[in-house]
PDB file of C-alpha atoms in Angstrom:
ATOM      1  CA  UNK A 132     -63.313 -68.557 -70.990  1.00 75.00           C
ATOM      2  CA  UNK A 133     -65.552 -67.317 -68.205  1.00 89.00           C
ATOM      3  CA  UNK A 134     -68.043 -69.907 -67.024  1.00 94.00           C
ATOM      4  CA  UNK A 135     -71.694 -68.985 -67.618  1.00 97.00           C
ATOM      5  CA  UNK A 136     -74.008 -68.084 -64.775  1.00 98.00           C
ATOM      6  CA  UNK A 137     -76.121 -71.131 -64.011  1.00 98.00           C
ATOM      7  CA  UNK A 138     -79.790 -70.645 -63.211  1.00 98.00           C
ATOM      8  CA  UNK A 139     -81.678 -73.746 -62.098  1.00 98.00           C
ATOM      9  CA  UNK A 140     -85.446 -73.302 -62.119  1.00 98.00           C
ATOM     10  CA  UNK A 141     -87.793 -75.551 -60.181  1.00 98.00           C
ATOM     11  CA  UNK A 142     -91.292 -75.296 -61.592  1.00 98.00           C
ATOM     12  CA  UNK A 143     -94.450 -77.140 -62.544  1.00 98.00           C
ATOM     13  CA  UNK A 144     -95.938 -76.601 -65.989  1.00 97.00           C
ATOM     14  CA  UNK A 145     -99.370 -76.416 -64.314  1.00 97.00           C
ATOM     15  CA  UNK A 146     -98.270 -73.555 -62.033  1.00 97.00           C
ATOM     16  CA  UNK A 147     -99.536 -70.177 -63.324  1.00 98.00           C
ATOM     17  CA  UNK A 148     -96.839 -68.256 -61.468  1.00 98.00           C
ATOM     18  CA  UNK A 149     -94.165 -70.508 -63.004  1.00 98.00           C
ATOM     19  CA  UNK A 150     -95.053 -69.482 -66.560  1.00 98.00           C
ATOM     20  CA  UNK A 151     -95.061 -65.834 -65.470  1.00 98.00           C
ATOM     21  CA  UNK A 152     -91.715 -66.374 -63.738  1.00 98.00           C
ATOM     22  CA  UNK A 153     -90.302 -68.048 -66.833  1.00 98.00           C
ATOM     23  CA  UNK A 154     -91.332 -65.152 -69.045  1.00 98.00           C
ATOM     24  CA  UNK A 155     -90.001 -62.575 -66.559  1.00 98.00           C
ATOM     25  CA  UNK A 156     -86.688 -64.444 -66.397  1.00 98.00           C
ATOM     26  CA  UNK A 157     -86.451 -64.468 -70.195  1.00 98.00           C
ATOM     27  CA  UNK A 158     -87.276 -60.765 -70.425  1.00 98.00           C
ATOM     28  CA  UNK A 159     -84.785 -59.930 -67.690  1.00 98.00           C
ATOM     29  CA  UNK A 160     -82.009 -61.877 -69.398  1.00 98.00           C
ATOM     30  CA  UNK A 161     -82.884 -60.285 -72.751  1.00 98.00           C
ATOM     31  CA  UNK A 162     -82.404 -56.833 -71.234  1.00 97.00           C
ATOM     32  CA  UNK A 163     -78.899 -57.755 -70.081  1.00 97.00           C
ATOM     33  CA  UNK A 164     -78.067 -59.449 -73.382  1.00 96.00           C
ATOM     34  CA  UNK A 165     -77.607 -56.036 -75.014  1.00 93.00           C
ATOM     35  CA  UNK A 166     -74.771 -55.061 -72.663  1.00 95.00           C
ATOM     36  CA  UNK A 167     -71.281 -54.623 -74.084  1.00 94.00           C
ATOM     37  CA  UNK A 168     -70.086 -57.385 -71.767  1.00 93.00           C
ATOM     38  CA  UNK A 169     -73.347 -59.337 -71.828  1.00 96.00           C
ATOM     39  CA  UNK A 170     -73.721 -62.006 -69.140  1.00 97.00           C
ATOM     40  CA  UNK A 171     -73.545 -65.586 -70.387  1.00 97.00           C
ATOM     41  CA  UNK A 172     -76.337 -67.555 -68.727  1.00 98.00           C
ATOM     42  CA  UNK A 173     -77.303 -71.230 -68.753  1.00 98.00           C
ATOM     43  CA  UNK A 174     -80.886 -71.976 -67.658  1.00 98.00           C
ATOM     44  CA  UNK A 175     -82.055 -75.478 -66.701  1.00 98.00           C
ATOM     45  CA  UNK A 176     -85.587 -76.437 -65.697  1.00 98.00           C
ATOM     46  CA  UNK A 177     -86.234 -78.950 -62.927  1.00 98.00           C
ATOM     47  CA  UNK A 178     -89.330 -80.900 -61.946  1.00 98.00           C
ATOM     48  CA  UNK A 179     -91.694 -79.988 -59.128  1.00 98.00           C
ATOM     49  CA  UNK A 180     -95.230 -81.390 -58.828  1.00 98.00           C
ATOM     50  CA  UNK A 181     -97.648 -79.086 -57.055  1.00 95.00           C
ATOM     51  CA  UNK A 182    -100.456 -81.676 -56.940  1.00 94.00           C
ATOM     52  CA  UNK A 183     -99.058 -85.157 -57.573  1.00 96.00           C
ATOM     53  CA  UNK A 184    -102.332 -86.773 -56.487  1.00 94.00           C
ATOM     54  CA  UNK A 185    -104.280 -85.134 -59.325  1.00 94.00           C
ATOM     55  CA  UNK A 186    -105.881 -87.624 -61.757  1.00 95.00           C
ATOM     56  CA  UNK A 187    -104.879 -87.479 -65.407  1.00 97.00           C
ATOM     57  CA  UNK A 188    -108.465 -86.690 -66.351  1.00 95.00           C
ATOM     58  CA  UNK A 189    -109.928 -84.347 -63.739  1.00 94.00           C
ATOM     59  CA  UNK A 190    -113.711 -83.947 -63.897  1.00 92.00           C
ATOM     60  CA  UNK A 191    -114.226 -80.223 -63.539  1.00 91.00           C
ATOM     61  CA  UNK A 192    -112.681 -76.843 -64.289  1.00 90.00           C
ATOM     62  CA  UNK A 193    -109.917 -74.939 -62.534  1.00 91.00           C
ATOM     63  CA  UNK A 194    -112.344 -73.345 -60.086  1.00 93.00           C
ATOM     64  CA  UNK A 195    -113.673 -76.787 -59.158  1.00 93.00           C
ATOM     65  CA  UNK A 196    -110.149 -78.076 -58.606  1.00 91.00           C
ATOM     66  CA  UNK A 197    -108.905 -75.206 -56.460  1.00 90.00           C
ATOM     67  CA  UNK A 198    -112.110 -74.977 -54.452  1.00 91.00           C
ATOM     68  CA  UNK A 199    -111.908 -78.690 -53.686  1.00 88.00           C
ATOM     69  CA  UNK A 200    -108.141 -78.985 -53.306  1.00 80.00           C
ATOM     70  CA  UNK A 201    -107.565 -75.874 -51.221  1.00 77.00           C
ATOM     71  CA  UNK A 202    -110.989 -75.634 -49.608  1.00 87.00           C
ATOM     72  CA  UNK A 203    -111.431 -72.055 -50.806  1.00 87.00           C
ATOM     73  CA  UNK A 204    -114.842 -70.512 -51.511  1.00 93.00           C
ATOM     74  CA  UNK A 205    -115.520 -70.441 -55.246  1.00 93.00           C
ATOM     75  CA  UNK A 206    -115.867 -66.659 -55.234  1.00 95.00           C
ATOM     76  CA  UNK A 207    -112.385 -66.318 -53.730  1.00 95.00           C
ATOM     77  CA  UNK A 208    -110.949 -68.722 -56.303  1.00 95.00           C
ATOM     78  CA  UNK A 209    -112.507 -66.743 -59.148  1.00 96.00           C
ATOM     79  CA  UNK A 210    -111.033 -63.509 -57.774  1.00 96.00           C
ATOM     80  CA  UNK A 211    -107.609 -65.141 -57.445  1.00 96.00           C
ATOM     81  CA  UNK A 212    -107.687 -66.429 -61.029  1.00 97.00           C
ATOM     82  CA  UNK A 213    -108.746 -63.014 -62.274  1.00 98.00           C
ATOM     83  CA  UNK A 214    -105.774 -61.463 -60.490  1.00 98.00           C
ATOM     84  CA  UNK A 215    -103.345 -64.040 -61.881  1.00 98.00           C
ATOM     85  CA  UNK A 216    -104.740 -63.486 -65.368  1.00 98.00           C
ATOM     86  CA  UNK A 217    -104.004 -59.776 -65.020  1.00 98.00           C
ATOM     87  CA  UNK A 218    -100.429 -60.370 -63.855  1.00 98.00           C
ATOM     88  CA  UNK A 219     -99.910 -62.824 -66.716  1.00 98.00           C
ATOM     89  CA  UNK A 220    -101.170 -60.251 -69.199  1.00 98.00           C
ATOM     90  CA  UNK A 221     -98.586 -57.766 -67.911  1.00 97.00           C
ATOM     91  CA  UNK A 222     -95.957 -60.419 -68.714  1.00 97.00           C
ATOM     92  CA  UNK A 223     -97.333 -60.810 -72.245  1.00 97.00           C
ATOM     93  CA  UNK A 224     -99.313 -63.999 -71.594  1.00 98.00           C
ATOM     94  CA  UNK A 225    -103.015 -64.512 -72.309  1.00 98.00           C
ATOM     95  CA  UNK A 226    -104.222 -67.067 -69.749  1.00 98.00           C
ATOM     96  CA  UNK A 227    -107.484 -68.886 -70.476  1.00 98.00           C
ATOM     97  CA  UNK A 228    -108.582 -70.562 -67.264  1.00 97.00           C
ATOM     98  CA  UNK A 229    -111.974 -71.166 -68.876  1.00 96.00           C
ATOM     99  CA  UNK A 230    -110.297 -73.570 -71.337  1.00 97.00           C
ATOM    100  CA  UNK A 231    -107.731 -75.099 -68.996  1.00 97.00           C
ATOM    101  CA  UNK A 232    -107.766 -78.884 -68.521  1.00 96.00           C
ATOM    102  CA  UNK A 233    -106.409 -79.697 -65.100  1.00 94.00           C
ATOM    103  CA  UNK A 234    -104.331 -82.874 -65.061  1.00 97.00           C
ATOM    104  CA  UNK A 235    -101.463 -84.782 -63.495  1.00 97.00           C
ATOM    105  CA  UNK A 236     -98.132 -83.404 -64.735  1.00 98.00           C
ATOM    106  CA  UNK A 237     -95.637 -86.188 -64.037  1.00 98.00           C
ATOM    107  CA  UNK A 238     -95.546 -87.305 -67.702  1.00 98.00           C
ATOM    108  CA  UNK A 239     -95.039 -83.716 -68.811  1.00 98.00           C
ATOM    109  CA  UNK A 240     -92.031 -83.551 -66.503  1.00 98.00           C
ATOM    110  CA  UNK A 241     -90.686 -86.783 -67.971  1.00 99.00           C
ATOM    111  CA  UNK A 242     -91.058 -85.213 -71.421  1.00 99.00           C
ATOM    112  CA  UNK A 243     -89.054 -82.176 -70.293  1.00 98.00           C
ATOM    113  CA  UNK A 244     -86.196 -84.460 -69.275  1.00 98.00           C
ATOM    114  CA  UNK A 245     -86.385 -86.230 -72.638  1.00 98.00           C
ATOM    115  CA  UNK A 246     -86.268 -82.825 -74.343  1.00 98.00           C
ATOM    116  CA  UNK A 247     -83.250 -81.867 -72.233  1.00 98.00           C
ATOM    117  CA  UNK A 248     -81.368 -84.828 -73.734  1.00 97.00           C
ATOM    118  CA  UNK A 249     -82.149 -83.384 -77.159  1.00 97.00           C
ATOM    119  CA  UNK A 250     -81.050 -79.837 -76.196  1.00 97.00           C
ATOM    120  CA  UNK A 251     -84.665 -78.739 -76.631  1.00 98.00           C
ATOM    121  CA  UNK A 252     -85.808 -78.306 -73.042  1.00 98.00           C
ATOM    122  CA  UNK A 253     -86.588 -74.600 -73.347  1.00 98.00           C
ATOM    123  CA  UNK A 254     -88.704 -75.083 -76.467  1.00 98.00           C
ATOM    124  CA  UNK A 255     -90.548 -77.972 -74.812  1.00 98.00           C
ATOM    125  CA  UNK A 256     -91.200 -76.045 -71.601  1.00 98.00           C
ATOM    126  CA  UNK A 257     -92.612 -73.139 -73.595  1.00 98.00           C
ATOM    127  CA  UNK A 258     -94.778 -75.453 -75.698  1.00 98.00           C
ATOM    128  CA  UNK A 259     -96.193 -77.229 -72.643  1.00 98.00           C
ATOM    129  CA  UNK A 260     -96.977 -74.072 -70.688  1.00 98.00           C
ATOM    130  CA  UNK A 261     -98.550 -72.327 -73.653  1.00 98.00           C
ATOM    131  CA  UNK A 262    -100.606 -75.405 -74.470  1.00 98.00           C
ATOM    132  CA  UNK A 263    -101.849 -75.640 -70.899  1.00 98.00           C
ATOM    133  CA  UNK A 264    -102.525 -72.026 -69.937  1.00 98.00           C
ATOM    134  CA  UNK A 265    -103.272 -70.381 -73.282  1.00 98.00           C
ATOM    135  CA  UNK A 266    -104.651 -73.046 -75.624  1.00 98.00           C
ATOM    136  CA  UNK A 267    -106.567 -75.366 -73.307  1.00 98.00           C
ATOM    137  CA  UNK A 268    -104.659 -78.437 -74.538  1.00 98.00           C
ATOM    138  CA  UNK A 269    -104.385 -81.614 -72.452  1.00 98.00           C
ATOM    139  CA  UNK A 270    -100.843 -82.121 -71.127  1.00 98.00           C
ATOM    140  CA  UNK A 271    -101.310 -85.254 -69.049  1.00 98.00           C
ATOM    141  CA  UNK A 272    -101.959 -88.004 -71.607  1.00 98.00           C
ATOM    142  CA  UNK A 273     -99.165 -89.608 -73.590  1.00 98.00           C
ATOM    143  CA  UNK A 274    -100.847 -89.155 -76.987  1.00 98.00           C
ATOM    144  CA  UNK A 275    -101.322 -85.433 -76.380  1.00 98.00           C
ATOM    145  CA  UNK A 276     -97.777 -85.029 -75.080  1.00 99.00           C
ATOM    146  CA  UNK A 277     -96.339 -86.764 -78.141  1.00 99.00           C
ATOM    147  CA  UNK A 278     -98.204 -84.290 -80.357  1.00 98.00           C
ATOM    148  CA  UNK A 279     -96.786 -81.383 -78.382  1.00 98.00           C
ATOM    149  CA  UNK A 280     -93.294 -82.882 -78.530  1.00 98.00           C
ATOM    150  CA  UNK A 281     -93.542 -83.032 -82.328  1.00 98.00           C
ATOM    151  CA  UNK A 282     -94.756 -79.427 -82.411  1.00 98.00           C
ATOM    152  CA  UNK A 283     -91.662 -78.474 -80.404  1.00 98.00           C
ATOM    153  CA  UNK A 284     -89.459 -80.119 -83.035  1.00 98.00           C
ATOM    154  CA  UNK A 285     -88.796 -83.426 -81.278  1.00 98.00           C
ATOM    155  CA  UNK A 286     -89.068 -86.894 -82.797  1.00 98.00           C
ATOM    156  CA  UNK A 287     -92.562 -88.185 -82.009  1.00 98.00           C
ATOM    157  CA  UNK A 288     -91.598 -91.855 -81.955  1.00 98.00           C
ATOM    158  CA  UNK A 289     -88.671 -91.318 -79.610  1.00 98.00           C
ATOM    159  CA  UNK A 290     -90.808 -89.139 -77.351  1.00 98.00           C
ATOM    160  CA  UNK A 291     -93.503 -91.822 -77.172  1.00 98.00           C
ATOM    161  CA  UNK A 292     -90.946 -94.494 -76.287  1.00 98.00           C
ATOM    162  CA  UNK A 293     -89.515 -92.330 -73.522  1.00 98.00           C
ATOM    163  CA  UNK A 294     -92.963 -91.660 -72.050  1.00 98.00           C
ATOM    164  CA  UNK A 295     -94.327 -95.192 -72.344  1.00 98.00           C
ATOM    165  CA  UNK A 296     -91.204 -96.665 -70.743  1.00 98.00           C
ATOM    166  CA  UNK A 297     -91.122 -94.032 -67.965  1.00 98.00           C
ATOM    167  CA  UNK A 298     -87.415 -93.828 -68.729  1.00 98.00           C
ATOM    168  CA  UNK A 299     -87.095 -90.364 -67.197  1.00 98.00           C
ATOM    169  CA  UNK A 300     -89.225 -90.895 -64.101  1.00 98.00           C
ATOM    170  CA  UNK A 301     -86.072 -91.321 -61.982  1.00 98.00           C
ATOM    171  CA  UNK A 302     -84.854 -87.935 -63.279  1.00 98.00           C
ATOM    172  CA  UNK A 303     -88.124 -86.342 -62.155  1.00 98.00           C
ATOM    173  CA  UNK A 304     -87.774 -87.909 -58.715  1.00 98.00           C
ATOM    174  CA  UNK A 305     -84.139 -86.771 -58.475  1.00 98.00           C
ATOM    175  CA  UNK A 306     -85.214 -83.175 -59.150  1.00 98.00           C
ATOM    176  CA  UNK A 307     -87.869 -83.457 -56.465  1.00 98.00           C
ATOM    177  CA  UNK A 308     -85.361 -84.878 -53.993  1.00 98.00           C
ATOM    178  CA  UNK A 309     -82.996 -81.979 -54.718  1.00 98.00           C
ATOM    179  CA  UNK A 310     -85.838 -79.528 -54.158  1.00 98.00           C
ATOM    180  CA  UNK A 311     -86.475 -81.137 -50.783  1.00 97.00           C
ATOM    181  CA  UNK A 312     -82.791 -80.835 -49.867  1.00 97.00           C
ATOM    182  CA  UNK A 313     -82.875 -77.140 -50.760  1.00 96.00           C
ATOM    183  CA  UNK A 314     -86.004 -76.709 -48.650  1.00 96.00           C
ATOM    184  CA  UNK A 315     -88.097 -75.596 -51.632  1.00 97.00           C
ATOM    185  CA  UNK A 316     -91.772 -75.566 -50.664  1.00 95.00           C
ATOM    186  CA  UNK A 317     -93.217 -73.539 -53.516  1.00 95.00           C
ATOM    187  CA  UNK A 318     -92.469 -72.687 -57.117  1.00 98.00           C
ATOM    188  CA  UNK A 319     -91.159 -71.049 -59.154  1.00 98.00           C
ATOM    189  CA  UNK A 320     -87.859 -71.213 -57.315  1.00 98.00           C
ATOM    190  CA  UNK A 321     -84.604 -70.083 -58.898  1.00 98.00           C
ATOM    191  CA  UNK A 322     -81.201 -71.276 -57.706  1.00 98.00           C
ATOM    192  CA  UNK A 323     -78.497 -69.024 -59.127  1.00 97.00           C
ATOM    193  CA  UNK A 324     -74.944 -70.353 -59.352  1.00 96.00           C
ATOM    194  CA  UNK A 325     -75.845 -72.914 -56.711  1.00 93.00           C
ATOM    195  CA  UNK A 326     -75.575 -70.189 -54.062  1.00 92.00           C
ATOM    196  CA  UNK A 327     -78.518 -67.816 -54.240  1.00 95.00           C
ATOM    197  CA  UNK A 328     -82.158 -68.795 -53.904  1.00 96.00           C
ATOM    198  CA  UNK A 329     -84.868 -66.588 -55.400  1.00 96.00           C
ATOM    199  CA  UNK A 330     -88.489 -67.483 -54.715  1.00 97.00           C
ATOM    200  CA  UNK A 331     -91.547 -66.474 -56.715  1.00 97.00           C
ATOM    201  CA  UNK A 332     -92.237 -64.793 -60.048  1.00 96.00           C
ATOM    202  CA  UNK A 333     -89.823 -61.901 -59.632  1.00 96.00           C
ATOM    203  CA  UNK A 334     -90.002 -58.930 -62.039  1.00 97.00           C
ATOM    204  CA  UNK A 335     -87.669 -58.959 -65.056  1.00 98.00           C
ATOM    205  CA  UNK A 336     -85.535 -56.204 -63.532  1.00 98.00           C
ATOM    206  CA  UNK A 337     -84.564 -58.457 -60.634  1.00 97.00           C
ATOM    207  CA  UNK A 338     -83.061 -61.036 -63.002  1.00 97.00           C
ATOM    208  CA  UNK A 339     -81.341 -58.344 -65.048  1.00 98.00           C
ATOM    209  CA  UNK A 340     -79.729 -56.895 -61.942  1.00 97.00           C
ATOM    210  CA  UNK A 341     -78.489 -60.118 -60.401  1.00 96.00           C
ATOM    211  CA  UNK A 342     -77.034 -61.482 -63.633  1.00 97.00           C
ATOM    212  CA  UNK A 343     -75.243 -58.213 -64.347  1.00 97.00           C
ATOM    213  CA  UNK A 344     -73.850 -58.170 -60.815  1.00 96.00           C
ATOM    214  CA  UNK A 345     -72.644 -61.773 -60.893  1.00 96.00           C
ATOM    215  CA  UNK A 346     -71.146 -61.354 -64.365  1.00 96.00           C
ATOM    216  CA  UNK A 347     -69.277 -58.220 -63.300  1.00 95.00           C
ATOM    217  CA  UNK A 348     -67.830 -60.168 -60.366  1.00 93.00           C
ATOM    218  CA  UNK A 349     -66.698 -62.909 -62.752  1.00 90.00           C
ATOM    219  CA  UNK A 350     -64.937 -60.386 -65.011  1.00 89.00           C
ATOM    220  CA  UNK A 351     -63.162 -58.639 -62.134  1.00 86.00           C
ATOM    221  CA  UNK A 352     -59.836 -60.302 -61.258  1.00 68.00           C
ATOM    222  CA  UNK A 353     -59.542 -61.194 -57.590  1.00 55.00           C
ATOM    223  CA  UNK A 354     -56.561 -58.893 -57.012  1.00 46.00           C
ATOM    224  CA  UNK A 355     -58.448 -55.926 -58.492  1.00 48.00           C
ATOM    225  CA  UNK A 356     -61.427 -56.629 -56.253  1.00 43.00           C
ATOM    226  CA  UNK A 357     -59.281 -56.146 -53.147  1.00 39.00           C
ATOM    227  CA  UNK A 358     -58.972 -52.691 -51.607  1.00 43.00           C
ATOM    228  CA  UNK A 359     -55.302 -51.714 -51.174  1.00 42.00           C
ATOM    229  CA  UNK A 360     -54.222 -51.267 -47.575  1.00 40.00           C
ATOM    230  CA  UNK A 361     -53.421 -47.714 -46.457  1.00 41.00           C
TER     231      UNK A 361
END
């Protein structure tokens, strides 16, 4: 059997471009899935904290956070959020920055690693990002994360144990160390087949094209790929 194309995604669930990038990746792969020889793709999410110094309970809204954290004028922050909201809408996402509860995301990343053990990482990533950007749910406290884990189909008790014990913190740190080795300085960042790095929330067509190209190369025997000598 032909090995699947591996796409490793470094992201933070509190990164607005990461949710857009996730949706664009999914839409791009869905477009290729209808091909006669559809690419087989395996997607894995990895941890990246944009603001690890953020408190679990931040006193203020998203404008307050960005204005203070990045030193940007509030008017500029509001314009930036309006632009991101528009891009998200084009991807089928309804961002609600007015509801968003900014928080530390390390426990959410631990939960994603727990979900990966249960073969439910994709469902958990979707639940966390939707809860954060669309529903205004808190994704930094253990009690809230356990509720979201249950909503994603995971065992609440097992999720709580994993979070309270910090059992997956080393996995989060390993992802971050790998990101540093790759030289990743911003997310989303996609590593495709361990060879190609793609930065930013690329359009769906970009993911469709690269997966089709790589899959075609996999299906072409090496001897057929060579040009006969004259």
